[in-house]
């Protein structure tokens, strides 16, 4: 499709440049405006390294809060596309729910109508280019600064400058263009014109991927008398429907929730457009009544277009909000949740790479997914039930009871080979593709999480190595070797239990408990070595048993060490300063060794 559409657009532009120099000014105005939109979006992205994400997480627990966030953020950033991308990113990362995401999209559609008010009420009434030039000068100077804040502000100022400059060129271009060609002669009245110009609005928005650009062209052309009021209304409807193309494109690389949101966006915009077309005459009566009460002149078509744009989006929200539950059920039916895969990445997808903090949080959630799956593998690999580990039961007593071996083949779990398999491979490889563009702090946080992923995988590998001897000796007739392997199982079970407590605590996790686990790990290793010498000396175990126990005690030590390290990386404070403070009070190896040798 792109191979056909792009040459066609180039051909139309070339023809327009050839027949009229004024068309060049209009086209250049559109290009400058779109360039300004790119600058503006990049500028606001510089401020999404935590602030916007934190606000979003706090304002999505209720539908009205989600919608308010959509309205306010889109009104400030003047980009429903950016808000859509942020929402899809958060939804794909599992940080917000589908209902909250839909609420934000509904609000963004209403928020984008402020653009029409600004252009019609401000952009066309004054010499907007006079404001553009200082913004461009100061914006470009700031954009070259090293500070992220200054650079972001520079991009925003430059973006606004380019937007204003683009509007000025479009306005001037249409004013002079009408002296050569009167486009209003191509106006199509009635229902046919409504459908035709709606289609044109959709096409223009899909091509430019900006409903704002379509609205600016529409408003400036309307102000110059190049299109009729009725056709301008149809173009506004088309722009509203076409704007969901950005969400659809963003959802292509997202997970199933991202695709559900894009579908909700499409359903909302199409429904709103259909209702606006079907009730056009009634809406126009309301527009006239509202305009009269706002003091808008009867022939001020541009401001009346802004009134219309706001009213029909508000009408769409009033229609769709009561149907929210039905809409969500429909989306879950159209896009069912894929069958759970023990090792497939659950959260990582291209949609989350736009914003550093979102990427970090997504990697953390993916690592929690890996840990939860690993917990099952580790527990069953040790022939322990997960509910026993999570309970308050004495694991040392439980392991003394007659054993029933679990039917569990660890070799069939791809997670045990996760160094070459997802999700470990995804956690290690996925952020690397964007790591060069990440700020220092998110990069360090991702590095910590990747190390934790490696530690989890290494723990699984070591349990796999232990598994064969463990299931042999825990049902052995020799009570001595059986007791030693049960001791290993209970000790590792205790570590899994403590890590489960830390996981459930979330950000309130107290890593001081890990010092106790480290101390216990060192003590167990020393004790086991002493027990091993005694058992061999007294002839209580055979030489093959002793060799197996010696190897598996080493594996057990490594499992404990890797699990504790993974716990510190995964459950430690998210803030690097707090994490450093926690690490400063941790016991180092020398202190641990001293405590083990001199427990008093």
Coordinates of C-alpha atoms in Angstrom, one line a residue:
X1 CA 0.0 0.0 0.0
X2 CA 2.8 2.4 0.9
X3 CA 4.5 1.8 -2.4
X4 CA 1.4 3.0 -4.1
X5 CA 0.3 5.8 -1.8
X6 CA 3.6 7.5 -1.4
X7 CA 4.3 8.0 -5.1
X8 CA 0.7 9.2 -5.6
X9 CA 1.2 11.8 -2.9
X10 CA 4.4 13.0 -4.4
X11 CA 2.7 13.2 -7.8
X12 CA -0.1 15.3 -6.4
X13 CA 2.3 17.6 -4.6
X14 CA 4.5 18.0 -7.7
X15 CA 1.4 18.9 -9.8
X16 CA 0.3 21.4 -7.1
X17 CA 3.7 23.0 -7.1
X18 CA 3.6 23.3 -10.9
X19 CA 0.2 24.9 -11.2
X20 CA 0.5 27.4 -8.3
X21 CA 3.3 28.9 -6.3
X22 CA 0.8 29.6 -3.5
X23 CA 0.2 25.9 -3.2
X24 CA 3.9 25.6 -2.2
X25 CA 3.4 27.9 0.7
X26 CA 0.4 25.9 1.9
X27 CA 2.3 22.6 1.6
X28 CA 5.4 24.1 3.3
X29 CA 3.1 25.4 6.1
X30 CA 1.8 21.8 6.6
X31 CA 5.3 20.4 6.6
X32 CA 6.5 23.0 9.1
X33 CA 3.5 22.3 11.3
X34 CA 4.1 18.6 11.3
X35 CA 7.8 19.2 12.0
X36 CA 6.7 21.3 15.0
X37 CA 4.5 18.4 16.2
X38 CA 7.6 16.1 16.1
X39 CA 9.6 18.6 18.1
X40 CA 6.8 19.1 20.6
X41 CA 6.4 15.4 21.2
X42 CA 10.1 14.9 21.6
X43 CA 10.1 17.8 24.1
X44 CA 7.4 16.3 26.2
X45 CA 9.0 12.9 26.1
X46 CA 12.0 14.4 27.9
X47 CA 9.7 14.9 30.9
X48 CA 8.3 11.4 30.9
X49 CA 11.2 10.0 32.8
X50 CA 9.0 9.4 35.9
X51 CA 6.8 12.4 36.4
X52 CA 4.1 11.7 33.8
X53 CA 4.2 8.0 34.6
X54 CA 3.7 8.6 38.3
X55 CA 0.8 10.9 37.6
X56 CA -0.7 8.4 35.3
X57 CA -0.5 5.6 37.8
X58 CA -2.2 7.8 40.5
X59 CA -5.0 8.9 38.2
X60 CA -6.3 5.6 36.8
X61 CA -8.1 4.0 39.7
X62 CA -11.4 5.5 38.6
X63 CA -12.9 6.0 35.1
X64 CA -13.5 9.8 35.6
X65 CA -9.9 10.2 36.8
X66 CA -8.6 8.4 33.7
X67 CA -10.7 10.6 31.4
X68 CA -9.6 13.7 33.2
X69 CA -6.0 12.7 32.7
X70 CA -6.6 12.2 29.0
X71 CA -8.3 15.6 28.7
X72 CA -5.7 17.6 30.6
X73 CA -2.6 15.8 29.2
X74 CA -3.8 16.2 25.6
X75 CA -4.7 19.8 26.2
X76 CA -1.3 20.6 27.5
X77 CA 0.7 18.6 25.0
X78 CA -1.6 19.2 22.1
X79 CA -1.0 15.7 20.9
X80 CA -3.5 12.9 21.3
X81 CA -1.0 10.7 19.4
X82 CA 1.6 11.1 22.2
X83 CA -1.0 10.4 24.9
X84 CA -2.1 7.3 22.9
X85 CA 1.4 6.0 22.7
X86 CA 2.0 6.5 26.4
X87 CA -1.2 4.8 27.2
X88 CA -0.5 1.8 25.0
X89 CA 3.0 1.6 26.5
X90 CA 1.7 1.5 30.0
X91 CA -1.1 -0.9 29.2
X92 CA 1.3 -3.3 27.4
X93 CA 3.6 -3.1 30.5
X94 CA 0.7 -4.1 32.7
X95 CA 0.9 -0.9 34.7
X96 CA -2.7 0.2 34.1
X97 CA -5.9 -1.8 33.3
X98 CA -7.8 -1.8 30.1
X99 CA -10.7 0.2 31.5
X100 CA -8.3 2.9 32.6
X101 CA -6.6 2.9 29.2
X102 CA -10.0 3.3 27.4
X103 CA -10.9 6.2 29.8
X104 CA -7.6 8.0 28.9
X105 CA -8.3 7.6 25.2
X106 CA -11.9 8.9 25.6
X107 CA -10.5 11.9 27.5
X108 CA -7.7 12.4 24.9
X109 CA -10.4 12.7 22.1
X110 CA -12.1 15.5 24.1
X111 CA -8.7 17.1 25.0
X112 CA -7.7 17.3 21.3
X113 CA -10.6 19.6 20.6
X114 CA -8.8 22.4 22.5
X115 CA -6.5 22.6 19.5
X116 CA -9.3 23.8 17.3
X117 CA -10.2 26.5 19.9
X118 CA -6.6 27.7 20.0
X119 CA -6.2 27.9 16.3
X120 CA -9.6 29.4 15.6
X121 CA -9.6 31.8 18.6
X122 CA -5.9 32.7 18.7
X123 CA -4.0 31.5 15.7
X124 CA -6.2 33.3 13.1
X125 CA -6.8 36.5 15.0
X126 CA -3.2 37.8 15.5
X127 CA 0.1 37.8 13.6
X128 CA 1.1 34.4 15.0
X129 CA 4.5 34.5 13.1
X130 CA 5.6 37.3 15.4
X131 CA 5.4 34.8 18.4
X132 CA 7.0 32.0 16.4
X133 CA 10.3 33.6 15.8
X134 CA 11.4 34.3 19.4
X135 CA 10.2 30.8 20.4
X136 CA 12.3 29.2 17.6
X137 CA 15.4 31.3 18.6
X138 CA 15.2 30.5 22.3
X139 CA 14.1 26.9 21.7
X140 CA 17.0 26.0 19.4
X141 CA 19.5 27.5 21.8
X142 CA 18.1 25.4 24.7
X143 CA 17.9 22.3 22.5
X144 CA 21.7 22.3 22.2
X145 CA 22.2 22.4 26.0
X146 CA 23.4 19.3 27.8
X147 CA 20.7 19.4 30.5
X148 CA 17.8 17.1 29.9
X149 CA 15.4 19.6 31.3
X150 CA 16.8 22.5 29.2
X151 CA 16.8 20.3 26.1
X152 CA 13.2 19.2 26.7
X153 CA 12.1 22.8 27.2
X154 CA 14.0 23.8 24.0
X155 CA 12.2 21.2 22.0
X156 CA 8.9 22.3 23.3
X157 CA 9.5 26.0 22.5
X158 CA 10.9 25.2 19.1
X159 CA 7.9 22.9 18.5
X160 CA 5.5 25.6 19.3
X161 CA 7.4 28.0 17.1
X162 CA 7.3 25.7 14.2
X163 CA 3.5 25.1 14.8
X164 CA 2.8 28.8 14.8
X165 CA 5.0 29.3 11.8
X166 CA 3.2 26.5 9.9
X167 CA -0.2 27.9 10.8
X168 CA 1.0 31.3 9.5
X169 CA 2.2 29.9 6.2
X170 CA -1.0 27.9 5.7
X171 CA -3.2 30.9 6.5
X172 CA -1.2 33.2 4.1
X173 CA -1.2 30.5 1.5
X174 CA -4.9 30.0 1.4
X175 CA -5.5 33.8 1.4
X176 CA -3.4 34.2 -1.8
X177 CA -4.3 30.9 -3.3
X178 CA -8.0 31.9 -3.6
X179 CA -7.0 34.7 -6.0
X180 CA -5.8 32.0 -8.4
X181 CA -8.1 29.1 -7.7
X182 CA -11.3 29.1 -5.7
X183 CA -11.5 25.6 -4.1
X184 CA -15.0 26.4 -2.8
X185 CA -16.4 25.7 -6.3
X186 CA -15.6 22.0 -5.5
X187 CA -17.9 22.1 -2.5
X188 CA -20.4 19.2 -2.4
X189 CA -23.7 20.0 -0.6
X190 CA -26.0 17.6 1.2
X191 CA -25.4 14.1 2.6
X192 CA -23.1 13.1 -0.3
X193 CA -20.8 16.0 0.5
X194 CA -20.8 15.0 4.2
X195 CA -19.6 11.5 3.3
X196 CA -17.1 12.6 0.7
X197 CA -15.4 15.2 2.9
X198 CA -15.4 12.8 5.9
X199 CA -13.5 10.4 3.7
X200 CA -11.1 13.1 2.7
X201 CA -10.6 14.0 6.3
X202 CA -9.8 10.4 7.2
X203 CA -7.4 10.1 4.3
X204 CA -5.5 13.3 5.1
X205 CA -5.2 12.3 8.8
X206 CA -4.0 8.8 8.0
X207 CA -1.4 10.2 5.6
X208 CA -0.1 12.9 8.0
X209 CA -0.9 10.9 11.2
X210 CA -2.0 14.1 12.9
X211 CA -5.6 15.2 13.3
X212 CA -4.2 18.6 14.5
X213 CA -2.7 19.1 11.0
X214 CA -5.9 18.2 9.3
X215 CA -7.8 20.6 11.6
X216 CA -5.3 23.4 10.9
X217 CA -5.7 23.0 7.2
X218 CA -9.5 22.8 7.6
X219 CA -9.7 25.9 9.8
X220 CA -7.3 28.0 7.7
X221 CA -9.1 27.0 4.5
X222 CA -12.4 27.8 6.1
X223 CA -11.2 31.2 7.2
X224 CA -10.1 32.0 3.7
X225 CA -13.4 30.9 2.3
X226 CA -11.8 28.0 0.3
X227 CA -14.2 25.4 1.7
X228 CA -17.8 25.7 3.0
X229 CA -18.8 25.4 6.6
X230 CA -20.7 22.1 6.0
X231 CA -17.7 20.5 4.3
X232 CA -15.4 21.8 7.1
X233 CA -17.6 20.0 9.6
X234 CA -17.2 16.8 7.6
X235 CA -13.4 17.2 7.5
X236 CA -13.4 17.6 11.3
X237 CA -15.4 14.3 11.6
X238 CA -12.9 12.6 9.3
X239 CA -9.9 13.9 11.2
X240 CA -11.4 12.5 14.4
X241 CA -11.9 9.1 12.9
X242 CA -8.5 9.1 11.2
X243 CA -6.5 10.0 14.3
X244 CA -6.9 6.5 15.7
X245 CA -4.4 5.3 13.0
X246 CA -1.6 6.3 15.4
X247 CA -3.0 4.0 18.1
X248 CA -3.4 1.2 15.6
X249 CA 0.2 1.5 14.4
X250 CA 1.4 1.7 18.0
X251 CA -0.5 -1.5 18.9
X252 CA 1.0 -3.5 16.1
X253 CA 4.1 -4.1 18.3
X254 CA 2.1 -4.2 21.5
X255 CA 0.7 -7.1 23.4
X256 CA -3.0 -8.2 23.4
X257 CA -4.0 -5.4 25.8
X258 CA -2.4 -2.8 23.5
X259 CA -4.4 -4.2 20.6
X260 CA -7.6 -4.1 22.7
X261 CA -7.0 -0.5 23.4
X262 CA -6.4 0.4 19.7
X263 CA -9.6 -1.4 18.9
X264 CA -11.5 0.5 21.6
X265 CA -10.1 3.8 20.1
X266 CA -11.3 2.8 16.6
X267 CA -14.7 1.8 17.9
X268 CA -15.1 5.0 19.8
X269 CA -14.0 7.2 17.0
X270 CA -16.1 5.4 14.3
X271 CA -19.1 5.4 16.6
X272 CA -18.7 9.1 17.3
X273 CA -18.3 9.8 13.6
X274 CA -21.4 7.8 12.6
X275 CA -23.5 9.5 15.3
X276 CA -22.3 13.0 14.3
X277 CA -23.2 12.3 10.6
X278 CA -26.6 10.8 11.6
X279 CA -27.5 13.6 13.9
X280 CA -25.8 16.4 12.0
X281 CA -28.9 18.7 11.7
X282 CA -29.7 18.3 15.5
X283 CA -26.0 18.9 16.4
X284 CA -25.9 22.1 14.3
X285 CA -28.9 23.5 16.2
X286 CA -27.1 22.9 19.4
X287 CA -23.9 24.5 17.9
X288 CA -25.9 27.6 17.0
X289 CA -27.5 27.8 20.4
X290 CA -24.2 27.3 22.2
X291 CA -22.4 29.8 20.0
X292 CA -25.0 32.4 20.6
X293 CA -24.7 32.0 24.4
X294 CA -20.9 32.2 24.1
X295 CA -21.1 35.4 22.2
X296 CA -19.7 33.9 19.0
X297 CA -21.0 35.7 15.9
X298 CA -23.3 33.8 13.6
X299 CA -20.9 34.0 10.7
X300 CA -17.7 33.2 12.7
X301 CA -17.4 29.8 11.1
X302 CA -14.0 28.9 12.5
X303 CA -15.1 29.2 16.1
X304 CA -18.4 27.5 15.4
X305 CA -16.3 24.6 13.9
X306 CA -14.5 24.5 17.3
X307 CA -17.8 24.4 19.1
X308 CA -19.0 21.5 16.8
X309 CA -15.7 19.6 17.3
X310 CA -16.1 19.8 21.1
X311 CA -19.8 18.9 21.1
X312 CA -19.7 15.8 18.9
X313 CA -16.7 14.4 20.9
X314 CA -18.6 15.1 24.1
X315 CA -21.7 13.3 22.7
X316 CA -19.5 10.3 21.8
X317 CA -18.3 10.1 25.4
X318 CA -21.9 10.4 26.8
X319 CA -22.9 7.5 24.5
X320 CA -19.9 5.2 25.1
X321 CA -19.3 5.6 28.9
X322 CA -22.5 3.8 29.9
X323 CA -21.5 1.0 27.5
X324 CA -18.0 0.7 28.9
X325 CA -18.6 -2.7 30.5
X326 CA -20.1 -4.1 27.3
X327 CA -17.2 -2.7 25.3
X328 CA -14.6 -4.3 27.5
X329 CA -16.3 -7.7 27.3
X330 CA -16.5 -7.3 23.5
X331 CA -12.8 -6.6 23.3
X332 CA -11.9 -9.6 25.5
X333 CA -14.0 -11.7 23.2
X334 CA -12.5 -10.3 20.0
X335 CA -8.9 -10.4 21.4
X336 CA -8.8 -13.4 23.8
X337 CA -5.9 -13.8 26.2
X338 CA -3.3 -16.0 24.6
X339 CA -2.7 -19.4 26.2
X340 CA -0.2 -18.9 29.1
X341 CA 3.3 -20.0 28.2
X342 CA 5.6 -20.8 31.1
X343 CA 8.6 -19.2 29.3
X344 CA 7.2 -16.7 26.8
X345 CA 7.8 -13.0 27.7
X346 CA 4.6 -11.7 29.1
X347 CA 5.2 -7.9 29.2
X348 CA 8.1 -7.1 26.9
X349 CA 7.2 -5.7 23.5
X350 CA 8.3 -2.8 21.3
X351 CA 5.5 -0.6 22.6
X352 CA 7.2 -0.1 25.9
X353 CA 10.5 1.2 24.6
X354 CA 9.3 4.8 24.1
X355 CA 9.7 5.9 27.8
X356 CA 12.7 4.9 30.0
X357 CA 10.8 4.5 33.3
X358 CA 8.2 2.4 31.6
X359 CA 10.9 0.2 30.1
X360 CA 12.5 -0.3 33.5
X361 CA 9.2 -1.1 35.1
X362 CA 8.3 -3.5 32.3
X363 CA 11.6 -5.4 32.7
X364 CA 11.0 -5.6 36.4
X365 CA 7.5 -7.0 35.9
X366 CA 8.9 -9.5 33.3
X367 CA 11.5 -10.5 35.9
X368 CA 8.8 -11.1 38.5
X369 CA 7.1 -13.3 35.9
X370 CA 10.4 -15.2 35.5
X371 CA 10.8 -15.5 39.3
X372 CA 7.2 -16.8 39.7
X373 CA 7.8 -19.5 37.1
X374 CA 11.2 -20.2 38.6
X375 CA 9.7 -20.5 42.1
X376 CA 7.6 -23.4 40.8
X377 CA 10.5 -25.1 39.1
X378 CA 12.8 -24.7 42.1
X379 CA 10.2 -25.9 44.6
X380 CA 9.3 -29.0 42.5
X381 CA 12.9 -29.6 41.7
X382 CA 13.5 -29.8 45.5
X383 CA 10.4 -32.1 45.8
X384 CA 8.6 -29.5 47.9
X385 CA 5.1 -28.2 47.5
X386 CA 4.7 -24.4 46.9
X387 CA 1.9 -24.1 49.4
X388 CA 4.2 -25.7 52.1
X389 CA 6.9 -23.1 51.3
X390 CA 4.4 -20.3 51.5
X391 CA 2.9 -21.6 54.8
X392 CA 4.3 -21.3 58.3
X393 CA 5.0 -25.0 58.5
X394 CA 8.3 -26.2 59.8
X395 CA 10.1 -27.3 56.6
X396 CA 12.7 -29.4 58.5
X397 CA 9.9 -31.4 60.0
X398 CA 8.1 -31.7 56.7
X399 CA 11.1 -33.1 55.0
X400 CA 11.4 -35.8 57.6
X401 CA 8.0 -37.2 56.7
X402 CA 7.8 -40.2 54.2
X403 CA 8.5 -38.8 50.8
X404 CA 6.3 -39.2 47.7
X405 CA 8.3 -38.2 44.7
X406 CA 6.6 -35.6 42.5
X407 CA 6.1 -36.5 38.8
X408 CA 8.2 -33.7 37.6
X409 CA 10.8 -33.7 34.7
X410 CA 12.9 -30.7 35.1
X411 CA 14.5 -31.4 31.7
X412 CA 11.1 -30.7 30.0
X413 CA 11.0 -27.2 31.5
X414 CA 12.5 -24.8 28.9
X415 CA 13.0 -22.4 31.7
X416 CA 15.9 -24.5 32.9
X417 CA 17.7 -23.7 29.6
X418 CA 16.7 -20.1 29.9
X419 CA 20.1 -18.8 29.1
X420 CA 19.1 -19.5 25.5
X421 CA 15.3 -19.3 26.0
X422 CA 12.8 -16.5 26.9
X423 CA 12.1 -14.9 29.2
X424 CA 15.7 -14.6 30.4
X425 CA 16.9 -14.0 26.8
X426 CA 14.2 -11.4 26.4
X427 CA 15.1 -9.6 29.7
X428 CA 18.8 -9.6 28.7
X429 CA 18.5 -8.8 25.0
X430 CA 15.4 -6.6 24.8
X431 CA 16.6 -3.5 26.7
X432 CA 20.0 -3.8 25.0
X433 CA 18.5 -2.7 21.7
X434 CA 17.5 0.7 23.2
X435 CA 20.1 0.9 26.0
X436 CA 22.3 3.3 24.1
X437 CA 19.5 5.9 24.2
X438 CA 18.7 5.5 27.8
X439 CA 19.6 8.0 30.6
X440 CA 22.2 6.8 33.1
X441 CA 19.8 5.9 36.0
X442 CA 17.3 3.7 34.0
X443 CA 20.3 2.0 32.4
X444 CA 21.8 1.2 35.8
X445 CA 18.4 -0.1 37.1
X446 CA 18.0 -2.4 34.0
X447 CA 21.6 -3.7 34.5
X448 CA 20.7 -4.7 38.1
X449 CA 17.5 -6.5 36.9
X450 CA 19.5 -8.3 34.2
X451 CA 21.9 -9.5 36.8
X452 CA 19.0 -10.8 38.9
X453 CA 17.6 -12.6 35.8
X454 CA 21.0 -14.3 35.4
X455 CA 21.1 -15.3 39.0
X456 CA 17.6 -16.9 38.8
X457 CA 18.6 -18.9 35.8
X458 CA 21.8 -20.1 37.4
X459 CA 19.9 -21.2 40.5
X460 CA 17.6 -23.3 38.3
X461 CA 20.5 -24.9 36.5
X462 CA 22.1 -25.9 39.8
X463 CA 18.8 -27.4 41.1
X464 CA 18.6 -29.3 37.8
X465 CA 22.1 -30.8 38.5
X466 CA 21.1 -31.7 42.1
X467 CA 17.8 -33.2 41.1
X468 CA 19.0 -36.7 40.1
X469 CA 20.8 -37.4 43.3
X470 CA 18.2 -35.7 45.4
X471 CA 15.3 -37.8 44.3
X472 CA 17.5 -40.9 44.7
X473 CA 18.6 -40.3 48.2
X474 CA 15.5 -38.8 49.8
X475 CA 13.9 -42.2 49.5
X476 CA 17.1 -44.1 50.3
X477 CA 17.2 -46.8 53.0
X478 CA 20.3 -45.1 54.4
X479 CA 18.9 -42.6 57.0
X480 CA 22.1 -40.6 57.1
X481 CA 22.3 -39.7 53.5
X482 CA 18.5 -39.2 53.4
X483 CA 18.8 -36.7 56.4
X484 CA 21.6 -34.7 54.7
X485 CA 19.6 -34.2 51.5
X486 CA 16.4 -33.4 53.4
X487 CA 18.5 -30.8 55.3
X488 CA 19.5 -29.2 51.9
X489 CA 15.9 -29.2 50.8
X490 CA 14.7 -27.5 54.0
X491 CA 17.4 -24.9 53.9
X492 CA 16.7 -23.9 50.3
X493 CA 13.0 -24.0 51.0
X494 CA 13.6 -21.5 53.9
X495 CA 15.3 -19.1 51.4
X496 CA 12.5 -19.4 49.0
X497 CA 10.0 -18.7 51.8
X498 CA 11.9 -15.5 52.8
X499 CA 12.1 -14.3 49.2
X500 CA 8.3 -14.9 48.9
X501 CA 7.8 -12.6 51.9
X502 CA 10.0 -10.0 50.2
X503 CA 8.1 -10.3 47.0
X504 CA 4.7 -9.9 48.7
X505 CA 6.0 -6.8 50.5
X506 CA 6.6 -5.0 47.2
X507 CA 8.4 -1.6 47.6
X508 CA 8.2 -2.0 51.4
X509 CA 10.6 -5.0 51.3
X510 CA 13.2 -5.0 54.1
X511 CA 16.5 -6.3 52.6
X512 CA 18.0 -6.6 56.1
X513 CA 16.4 -10.1 56.1
X514 CA 18.8 -11.0 53.3
X515 CA 21.7 -10.6 55.7
X516 CA 20.2 -13.3 57.8
X517 CA 19.9 -15.6 54.8
X518 CA 23.5 -14.9 53.9
X519 CA 24.7 -15.7 57.4
X520 CA 22.5 -18.9 57.4
X521 CA 24.0 -19.9 54.0
X522 CA 27.6 -19.6 55.3
X523 CA 26.7 -21.5 58.5
X524 CA 25.1 -24.3 56.6
X525 CA 28.1 -24.7 54.4
X526 CA 30.5 -24.9 57.3
X527 CA 28.2 -27.3 59.2
X528 CA 27.7 -29.6 56.2
X529 CA 31.5 -29.8 55.6
X530 CA 31.9 -30.9 59.2
X531 CA 29.1 -33.4 59.0
X532 CA 30.5 -34.8 55.8
X533 CA 33.9 -35.6 57.4
X534 CA 32.2 -37.3 60.3
X535 CA 29.8 -39.4 58.1
X536 CA 32.8 -40.6 56.0
X537 CA 35.0 -41.2 59.0
X538 CA 32.3 -43.3 60.8
X539 CA 31.4 -45.2 57.7
X540 CA 27.8 -44.1 57.7
X541 CA 27.7 -43.3 54.0
X542 CA 29.4 -44.9 51.1
X543 CA 32.1 -43.3 49.0
X544 CA 29.7 -42.7 46.1
X545 CA 27.2 -41.1 48.5
X546 CA 29.9 -38.9 49.9
X547 CA 31.0 -37.8 46.4
X548 CA 27.4 -37.0 45.5
X549 CA 26.8 -35.1 48.8
X550 CA 30.0 -33.1 48.4
X551 CA 29.0 -32.0 44.8
X552 CA 25.4 -31.3 45.7
X553 CA 26.4 -29.3 48.8
X554 CA 28.4 -27.1 46.4
X555 CA 25.4 -26.8 44.1
X556 CA 23.2 -26.0 47.1
X557 CA 25.5 -23.2 48.2
X558 CA 25.4 -21.8 44.7
X559 CA 21.6 -22.0 44.6
X560 CA 21.4 -20.1 47.9
X561 CA 23.9 -17.5 46.8
X562 CA 22.2 -16.9 43.4
X563 CA 18.7 -16.7 45.0
X564 CA 19.8 -14.2 47.6
X565 CA 21.5 -12.1 44.9
X566 CA 18.4 -12.2 42.7
X567 CA 16.3 -11.2 45.7
X568 CA 18.5 -8.2 46.4
X569 CA 18.3 -7.1 42.7
X570 CA 14.6 -7.8 42.2
X571 CA 13.1 -6.8 45.6
X572 CA 15.4 -4.1 46.6
X573 CA 14.4 -0.3 46.5
X574 CA 13.6 1.0 43.1
X575 CA 15.4 4.3 43.8
X576 CA 19.1 3.9 43.2
X577 CA 20.0 6.2 46.2
X578 CA 17.9 4.1 48.6
X579 CA 19.4 0.9 47.1
X580 CA 22.9 2.2 47.6
X581 CA 22.0 3.1 51.2
X582 CA 20.7 -0.5 51.7
X583 CA 23.8 -2.0 50.2
X584 CA 26.0 0.1 52.5
X585 CA 24.6 -1.5 55.6
X586 CA 24.7 -5.0 54.2
X587 CA 27.2 -7.4 55.7
X588 CA 30.3 -8.0 53.4
X589 CA 32.0 -11.3 53.0
X590 CA 34.6 -10.6 55.7
X591 CA 31.9 -9.7 58.2
X592 CA 29.9 -12.8 57.3
X593 CA 33.0 -15.0 57.7
X594 CA 33.8 -13.4 61.1
X595 CA 30.2 -14.0 62.3
X596 CA 30.3 -17.6 61.2
X597 CA 33.6 -18.3 62.9
X598 CA 32.7 -16.3 66.0
X599 CA 28.9 -16.4 66.4
X600 CA 29.1 -15.1 70.0

